[in-house]
mmCIF file of C-alpha atoms in Angstrom:
data_model
loop_
_atom_site.group_PDB
_atom_site.id
_atom_site.type_symbol
_atom_site.label_atom_id
_atom_site.label_comp_id
_atom_site.label_asym_id
_atom_site.label_seq_id
_atom_site.Cartn_x
_atom_site.Cartn_y
_atom_site.Cartn_z
ATOM 1 C CA MET A 9 149.941 -103.210 -107.690
ATOM 2 C CA ASP A 10 149.046 -102.847 -104.016
ATOM 3 C CA HIS A 11 150.423 -99.606 -102.567
ATOM 4 C CA LEU A 12 151.962 -101.304 -99.512
ATOM 5 C CA LEU A 13 153.635 -103.987 -101.616
ATOM 6 C CA ARG A 14 155.008 -101.306 -103.960
ATOM 7 C CA ASP A 15 156.444 -99.370 -101.030
ATOM 8 C CA LEU A 16 158.145 -102.534 -99.753
ATOM 9 C CA LEU A 17 159.573 -103.640 -103.089
ATOM 10 C CA GLN A 18 160.838 -100.258 -104.249
ATOM 11 C CA PRO A 19 163.703 -99.773 -101.723
ATOM 12 C CA ILE A 20 164.742 -103.429 -101.978
ATOM 13 C CA PHE A 21 165.065 -103.397 -105.752
ATOM 14 C CA LYS A 22 166.678 -99.950 -105.779
ATOM 15 C CA TRP A 23 169.305 -101.288 -103.368
ATOM 16 C CA LEU A 24 169.946 -104.352 -105.546
ATOM 17 C CA HIS A 25 169.938 -102.179 -108.681
ATOM 18 C CA ILE A 26 172.607 -99.881 -107.252
ATOM 19 C CA ILE A 27 174.815 -102.758 -106.042
ATOM 20 C CA ALA A 28 174.695 -104.475 -109.435
ATOM 21 C CA GLY A 29 175.211 -101.168 -111.246
ATOM 22 C CA VAL A 30 178.271 -100.227 -109.213
ATOM 23 C CA LEU A 31 179.776 -103.650 -109.919
ATOM 24 C CA TRP A 32 179.060 -103.412 -113.644
ATOM 25 C CA ILE A 33 180.005 -99.802 -114.305
ATOM 26 C CA GLY A 34 183.037 -99.986 -112.023
ATOM 27 C CA LEU A 35 184.449 -102.855 -114.066
ATOM 28 C CA LEU A 36 183.525 -101.045 -117.287
ATOM 29 C CA TYR A 37 185.657 -98.071 -116.263
ATOM 30 C CA PHE A 38 188.454 -100.380 -115.111
ATOM 31 C CA PHE A 39 188.548 -102.139 -118.489
ATOM 32 C CA ASN A 40 188.506 -98.919 -120.503
ATOM 33 C CA TRP A 41 190.636 -96.530 -118.463
ATOM 34 C CA VAL A 42 193.037 -98.859 -116.631
ATOM 35 C CA ASN A 43 193.307 -102.401 -117.950
ATOM 36 C CA GLY A 44 193.515 -101.529 -121.640
ATOM 37 C CA HIS A 45 196.578 -99.338 -121.143
ATOM 38 C CA PHE A 46 198.136 -101.867 -118.765
ATOM 39 C CA ALA A 47 197.604 -104.767 -121.200
ATOM 40 C CA ALA A 48 199.430 -102.810 -123.896
ATOM 41 C CA THR A 49 202.606 -102.947 -121.779
ATOM 42 C CA MET A 50 202.641 -106.770 -121.514
ATOM 43 C CA ASP A 51 204.696 -109.000 -123.752
ATOM 44 C CA GLY A 52 203.293 -112.168 -125.315
ATOM 45 C CA ASP A 53 204.353 -114.546 -122.538
ATOM 46 C CA THR A 54 202.968 -112.268 -119.839
ATOM 47 C CA LYS A 55 199.654 -111.933 -121.653
ATOM 48 C CA LYS A 56 199.482 -115.709 -122.042
ATOM 49 C CA LYS A 57 199.790 -116.068 -118.283
ATOM 50 C CA VAL A 58 197.770 -113.071 -117.048
ATOM 51 C CA VAL A 59 194.870 -112.710 -119.495
ATOM 52 C CA PRO A 60 193.376 -116.247 -119.173
ATOM 53 C CA GLU A 61 193.421 -115.884 -115.382
ATOM 54 C CA LEU A 62 192.335 -112.256 -114.987
ATOM 55 C CA MET A 63 189.781 -111.657 -117.730
ATOM 56 C CA PRO A 64 187.391 -114.610 -117.216
ATOM 57 C CA ARG A 65 187.108 -113.656 -113.528
ATOM 58 C CA ALA A 66 186.569 -109.964 -114.263
ATOM 59 C CA LEU A 67 184.161 -110.655 -117.142
ATOM 60 C CA TYR A 68 182.093 -112.985 -114.958
ATOM 61 C CA PHE A 69 181.227 -110.154 -112.576
ATOM 62 C CA PHE A 70 181.024 -107.717 -115.490
ATOM 63 C CA ARG A 71 178.376 -109.605 -117.451
ATOM 64 C CA TRP A 72 176.324 -110.707 -114.447
ATOM 65 C CA GLY A 73 176.491 -107.194 -113.011
ATOM 66 C CA ALA A 74 175.038 -106.017 -116.337
ATOM 67 C CA ALA A 75 172.313 -108.662 -116.289
ATOM 68 C CA TRP A 76 171.212 -107.920 -112.727
ATOM 69 C CA THR A 77 171.347 -104.167 -113.270
ATOM 70 C CA TRP A 78 169.050 -104.518 -116.279
ATOM 71 C CA PHE A 79 166.704 -107.005 -114.596
ATOM 72 C CA THR A 80 166.280 -104.999 -111.385
ATOM 73 C CA GLY A 81 165.849 -101.860 -113.498
ATOM 74 C CA ILE A 82 162.915 -103.469 -115.324
ATOM 75 C CA ILE A 83 161.349 -104.402 -111.982
ATOM 76 C CA LEU A 84 161.713 -100.804 -110.801
ATOM 77 C CA LEU A 85 160.178 -99.456 -114.011
ATOM 78 C CA TYR A 86 157.174 -101.686 -113.432
ATOM 79 C CA ILE A 87 156.850 -100.728 -109.781
ATOM 80 C CA LEU A 88 157.258 -96.983 -110.322
ATOM 81 C CA PHE A 89 155.812 -96.345 -113.785
ATOM 82 C CA TRP A 90 153.970 -99.205 -115.422
ATOM 83 C CA SER A 91 151.855 -100.735 -112.647
ATOM 84 C CA GLY A 92 148.124 -100.126 -112.754
ATOM 85 C CA SER A 93 146.998 -97.575 -115.321
ATOM 86 C CA LEU A 94 150.472 -96.340 -116.250
ATOM 87 C CA SER A 95 149.435 -92.932 -114.933
ATOM 88 C CA MET A 96 150.287 -93.298 -111.272
ATOM 89 C CA GLY A 97 150.654 -89.836 -109.768
ATOM 90 C CA ALA A 98 149.782 -88.064 -113.031
ATOM 91 C CA THR A 99 148.242 -85.032 -111.397
ATOM 92 C CA SER A 100 150.979 -82.395 -111.568
ATOM 93 C CA GLU A 101 154.432 -81.529 -112.889
ATOM 94 C CA SER A 102 155.835 -84.265 -110.656
ATOM 95 C CA SER A 103 153.819 -86.946 -112.442
ATOM 96 C CA MET A 104 155.375 -90.359 -112.784
ATOM 97 C CA MET A 105 154.420 -91.554 -116.252
ATOM 98 C CA VAL A 106 152.417 -89.096 -118.334
ATOM 99 C CA SER A 107 152.422 -85.306 -118.215
ATOM 100 C CA SER A 108 149.684 -83.500 -116.331
ATOM 101 C CA GLU A 109 148.166 -82.459 -119.679
ATOM 102 C CA GLY A 110 148.269 -85.922 -121.217
ATOM 103 C CA VAL A 111 146.790 -89.378 -120.908
ATOM 104 C CA VAL A 112 148.200 -92.790 -121.656
ATOM 105 C CA ASN A 113 147.550 -93.514 -125.324
ATOM 106 C CA MET A 114 148.691 -95.783 -128.143
ATOM 107 C CA TRP A 115 151.828 -93.679 -128.556
ATOM 108 C CA SER A 116 152.683 -94.125 -124.878
ATOM 109 C CA HIS A 117 152.819 -97.882 -125.374
ATOM 110 C CA MET A 118 154.681 -97.538 -128.659
ATOM 111 C CA MET A 119 157.371 -95.446 -126.973
ATOM 112 C CA LEU A 120 157.758 -98.133 -124.328
ATOM 113 C CA LEU A 121 158.459 -100.575 -127.161
ATOM 114 C CA VAL A 122 160.928 -98.138 -128.723
ATOM 115 C CA THR A 123 162.771 -97.962 -125.395
ATOM 116 C CA PHE A 124 163.660 -101.640 -125.661
ATOM 117 C CA LEU A 125 163.732 -102.160 -129.434
ATOM 118 C CA ALA A 126 166.000 -99.201 -130.227
ATOM 119 C CA VAL A 127 168.940 -101.471 -129.401
ATOM 120 C CA PHE A 128 168.465 -103.250 -132.737
ATOM 121 C CA VAL A 129 168.581 -99.954 -134.632
ATOM 122 C CA TYR A 130 171.753 -99.093 -132.715
ATOM 123 C CA ASP A 131 173.328 -102.462 -133.517
ATOM 124 C CA PHE A 132 172.409 -102.180 -137.208
ATOM 125 C CA LEU A 133 173.729 -98.615 -137.390
ATOM 126 C CA TYR A 134 177.125 -99.522 -135.941
ATOM 127 C CA LYS A 135 177.498 -102.559 -138.197
ATOM 128 C CA SER A 136 176.777 -100.442 -141.262
ATOM 129 C CA SER A 137 179.296 -98.626 -143.439
ATOM 130 C CA LEU A 138 178.205 -95.348 -141.823
ATOM 131 C CA ALA A 139 179.995 -96.416 -138.644
ATOM 132 C CA LYS A 140 183.342 -95.992 -140.401
ATOM 133 C CA ASN A 141 182.927 -92.225 -140.097
ATOM 134 C CA THR A 142 182.946 -91.625 -136.339
ATOM 135 C CA ARG A 143 181.848 -88.000 -136.511
ATOM 136 C CA VAL A 144 178.917 -88.633 -138.845
ATOM 137 C CA VAL A 145 177.644 -91.711 -137.001
ATOM 138 C CA THR A 146 177.883 -89.852 -133.673
ATOM 139 C CA ILE A 147 175.777 -86.987 -135.046
ATOM 140 C CA VAL A 148 173.243 -89.459 -136.465
ATOM 141 C CA SER A 149 173.098 -91.254 -133.099
ATOM 142 C CA PHE A 150 172.476 -88.009 -131.239
ATOM 143 C CA LEU A 151 169.721 -86.964 -133.652
ATOM 144 C CA LEU A 152 168.029 -90.346 -133.237
ATOM 145 C CA ILE A 153 168.159 -89.988 -129.448
ATOM 146 C CA ALA A 154 166.721 -86.475 -129.697
ATOM 147 C CA GLY A 155 163.952 -87.752 -131.979
ATOM 148 C CA ILE A 156 163.027 -90.536 -129.557
ATOM 149 C CA GLU A 157 162.969 -88.109 -126.635
ATOM 150 C CA TYR A 158 160.778 -85.691 -128.623
ATOM 151 C CA ALA A 159 158.346 -88.509 -129.468
ATOM 152 C CA MET A 160 158.204 -89.607 -125.815
ATOM 153 C CA ILE A 161 157.307 -86.088 -124.713
ATOM 154 C CA HIS A 162 154.982 -84.938 -127.487
ATOM 155 C CA CYS A 163 153.476 -88.187 -128.750
ATOM 156 C CA GLY A 164 153.712 -90.541 -125.789
ATOM 157 C CA GLN A 165 152.882 -87.736 -123.331
ATOM 158 C CA PHE A 166 155.670 -88.892 -120.992
ATOM 159 C CA GLY A 167 156.162 -86.737 -117.918
ATOM 160 C CA TYR A 168 159.598 -85.278 -117.109
ATOM 161 C CA ARG A 169 160.671 -88.075 -114.792
ATOM 162 C CA ALA A 170 159.325 -90.713 -117.188
ATOM 163 C CA PHE A 171 161.176 -89.630 -120.327
ATOM 164 C CA ASN A 172 164.410 -89.230 -118.356
ATOM 165 C CA ILE A 173 164.349 -92.728 -116.944
ATOM 166 C CA HIS A 174 163.146 -94.328 -120.200
ATOM 167 C CA ILE A 175 165.973 -92.730 -122.175
ATOM 168 C CA GLY A 176 168.228 -94.118 -119.441
ATOM 169 C CA ALA A 177 166.592 -97.537 -119.797
ATOM 170 C CA MET A 178 167.205 -97.360 -123.546
ATOM 171 C CA PHE A 179 170.914 -96.717 -122.939
ATOM 172 C CA GLY A 180 171.019 -99.464 -120.303
ATOM 173 C CA THR A 181 169.412 -101.968 -122.681
ATOM 174 C CA MET A 182 171.958 -101.150 -125.389
ATOM 175 C CA MET A 183 174.792 -101.500 -122.893
ATOM 176 C CA ALA A 184 173.566 -104.850 -121.537
ATOM 177 C CA PHE A 185 173.070 -106.094 -125.115
ATOM 178 C CA ASN A 186 176.648 -105.125 -125.932
ATOM 179 C CA VAL A 187 177.951 -106.979 -122.894
ATOM 180 C CA TRP A 188 176.144 -110.262 -123.532
ATOM 181 C CA PHE A 189 175.926 -110.416 -127.328
ATOM 182 C CA ARG A 190 178.949 -108.497 -128.576
ATOM 183 C CA ILE A 191 181.672 -108.107 -125.916
ATOM 184 C CA TRP A 192 181.456 -111.424 -124.070
ATOM 185 C CA PRO A 193 181.291 -113.699 -127.170
ATOM 186 C CA ALA A 194 184.234 -111.827 -128.703
ATOM 187 C CA GLN A 195 186.234 -111.935 -125.479
ATOM 188 C CA GLN A 196 185.752 -115.688 -125.131
ATOM 189 C CA LYS A 197 187.486 -116.196 -128.484
ATOM 190 C CA ILE A 198 190.134 -113.566 -127.747
ATOM 191 C CA ILE A 199 191.033 -115.105 -124.381
ATOM 192 C CA THR A 200 191.149 -118.614 -125.846
ATOM 193 C CA ALA A 201 193.505 -117.478 -128.618
ATOM 194 C CA ILE A 202 195.842 -115.747 -126.142
ATOM 195 C CA LYS A 203 195.814 -118.810 -123.887
ATOM 196 C CA ASN A 204 196.862 -120.947 -126.861
ATOM 197 C CA GLY A 205 199.643 -118.545 -127.743
ATOM 198 C CA GLU A 206 197.884 -117.363 -130.896
ATOM 199 C CA ALA A 207 197.177 -113.866 -132.134
ATOM 200 C CA PRO A 208 193.497 -113.028 -131.526
ATOM 201 C CA ASP A 209 191.306 -112.076 -134.453
ATOM 202 C CA GLY A 210 191.777 -108.348 -135.037
ATOM 203 C CA ASP A 211 188.119 -107.880 -135.980
ATOM 204 C CA LEU A 212 186.994 -109.399 -132.682
ATOM 205 C CA VAL A 213 189.397 -107.209 -130.715
ATOM 206 C CA ALA A 214 188.101 -104.146 -132.536
ATOM 207 C CA LEU A 215 184.463 -105.147 -131.983
ATOM 208 C CA ALA A 216 184.864 -105.810 -128.264
ATOM 209 C CA GLY A 217 186.846 -102.614 -127.782
ATOM 210 C CA LEU A 218 184.399 -100.443 -129.731
ATOM 211 C CA ARG A 219 181.276 -101.730 -127.994
ATOM 212 C CA SER A 220 182.968 -101.397 -124.597
ATOM 213 C CA LYS A 221 183.831 -97.802 -125.499
ATOM 214 C CA HIS A 222 180.217 -97.192 -126.538
ATOM 215 C CA ASN A 223 179.091 -98.452 -123.139
ATOM 216 C CA THR A 224 181.471 -96.049 -121.433
ATOM 217 C CA TYR A 225 180.048 -93.114 -123.381
ATOM 218 C CA MET A 226 176.458 -94.158 -122.673
ATOM 219 C CA SER A 227 177.060 -94.757 -118.962
ATOM 220 C CA VAL A 228 177.587 -91.107 -117.972
ATOM 221 C CA PRO A 229 174.280 -89.735 -119.350
ATOM 222 C CA LEU A 230 172.625 -92.930 -118.102
ATOM 223 C CA LEU A 231 173.669 -92.071 -114.553
ATOM 224 C CA TRP A 232 172.201 -88.583 -114.975
ATOM 225 C CA ALA A 233 168.924 -90.082 -116.212
ATOM 226 C CA MET A 234 168.809 -92.337 -113.150
ATOM 227 C CA ILE A 235 169.361 -89.406 -110.805
ATOM 228 C CA ASN A 236 166.895 -87.165 -112.629
ATOM 229 C CA GLU A 237 164.168 -89.765 -112.190
ATOM 230 C CA HIS A 238 163.971 -88.531 -108.595
ATOM 231 C CA THR A 239 163.482 -84.821 -109.288
ATOM 232 C CA VAL A 240 161.782 -82.304 -111.571
ATOM 233 C CA THR A 241 164.284 -79.543 -110.773
ATOM 234 C CA PHE A 242 165.366 -79.207 -114.401
ATOM 235 C CA SER A 243 161.946 -79.669 -115.948
ATOM 236 C CA GLY A 244 161.494 -76.982 -118.594
ATOM 237 C CA LYS A 245 164.064 -74.761 -116.918
ATOM 238 C CA LEU A 246 166.071 -74.130 -120.100
ATOM 239 C CA PHE A 247 164.196 -72.041 -122.693
ATOM 240 C CA ASN A 248 161.043 -73.749 -121.392
ATOM 241 C CA ILE A 249 161.930 -76.871 -123.395
ATOM 242 C CA PRO A 250 161.435 -79.933 -121.131
ATOM 243 C CA GLY A 251 163.862 -82.257 -122.940
ATOM 244 C CA LEU A 252 166.673 -79.842 -123.667
ATOM 245 C CA VAL A 253 168.550 -80.329 -120.382
ATOM 246 C CA LEU A 254 168.837 -84.084 -120.938
ATOM 247 C CA LEU A 255 170.164 -83.577 -124.478
ATOM 248 C CA LEU A 256 172.778 -81.116 -123.192
ATOM 249 C CA ILE A 257 173.763 -83.586 -120.449
ATOM 250 C CA ILE A 258 174.262 -86.281 -123.107
ATOM 251 C CA ILE A 259 176.635 -83.981 -124.997
ATOM 252 C CA ILE A 260 178.444 -82.925 -121.809
ATOM 253 C CA GLY A 261 178.620 -86.539 -120.625
ATOM 254 C CA TRP A 262 180.146 -87.692 -123.895
ATOM 255 C CA HIS A 263 182.699 -84.889 -123.687
ATOM 256 C CA ILE A 264 183.599 -85.845 -120.105
ATOM 257 C CA VAL A 265 184.210 -89.449 -121.181
ATOM 258 C CA PHE A 266 186.314 -88.245 -124.128
ATOM 259 C CA GLN A 267 188.493 -86.195 -121.789
ATOM 260 C CA ILE A 268 188.907 -89.085 -119.344
ATOM 261 C CA TYR A 269 190.022 -91.339 -122.207
ATOM 262 C CA LYS A 270 192.688 -88.774 -123.082
ATOM 263 C CA LYS A 271 193.789 -88.505 -119.452
ATOM 264 C CA SER A 272 193.833 -92.281 -118.865
ATOM 265 C CA ALA A 273 196.309 -92.723 -121.734
ATOM 266 C CA LYS A 274 198.756 -90.434 -119.931
ATOM 267 C CA VAL A 275 198.669 -92.121 -116.526
ATOM 268 C CA LYS A 276 201.820 -94.235 -116.050
ATOM 269 C CA GLY A 277 202.903 -96.984 -113.715
ATOM 270 C CA PHE A 278 205.974 -96.786 -111.546
#
């Protein structure tokens, strides 16, 4: 890609990416930390009136915010990392795609595929019987993430900025998938049932709620990965292990979300 064109497109798509992301993630937090607790206080008649009016409007911006965040993110990945030889700027620790010691190889391309195909492993895992044990499936999920990061660094030769943003892109792809193929289809049926004065399918309610919660947990480390794409400050700074900081941030991020869930349940209306 022409250098001038890249310099023109990058700020435009970053701007659009941030706008769409704020819309999407803002509504995600509203649904999980505000609306869910509020909805629990409504009686059947109130739900029948409020839900069919509120939720389709909110979910419209929610799902299209997700779509545009993902789409503009892919454009930015191409502009910043994939254009040309996939090694743009690969001359030092601040390299964009591959580490200064590495070159783009078959594994580099395979890890790009993993970034966007891991969503199907995630979906299979959380539809399996293993998902019934929250602690075990969380540990398995973390180990899979750590394994993918390790492969990006040591097999794909991804530089620090590259493996951060591609782990973020993996989370973002899972989140967008959840919105369009798990949450929105379930919510359409849930809203229709409430509008008709019927009890919604409990399995659909559980599915939509669980995948929305997953998105909330993934969003916090995702935001770190997006920020870390702009710096190498934490590259190898912890025990000289380049990927360890990101793994610790994932754990810390999940704990932060867990604590906010606990706090949100205690916030009351007047």
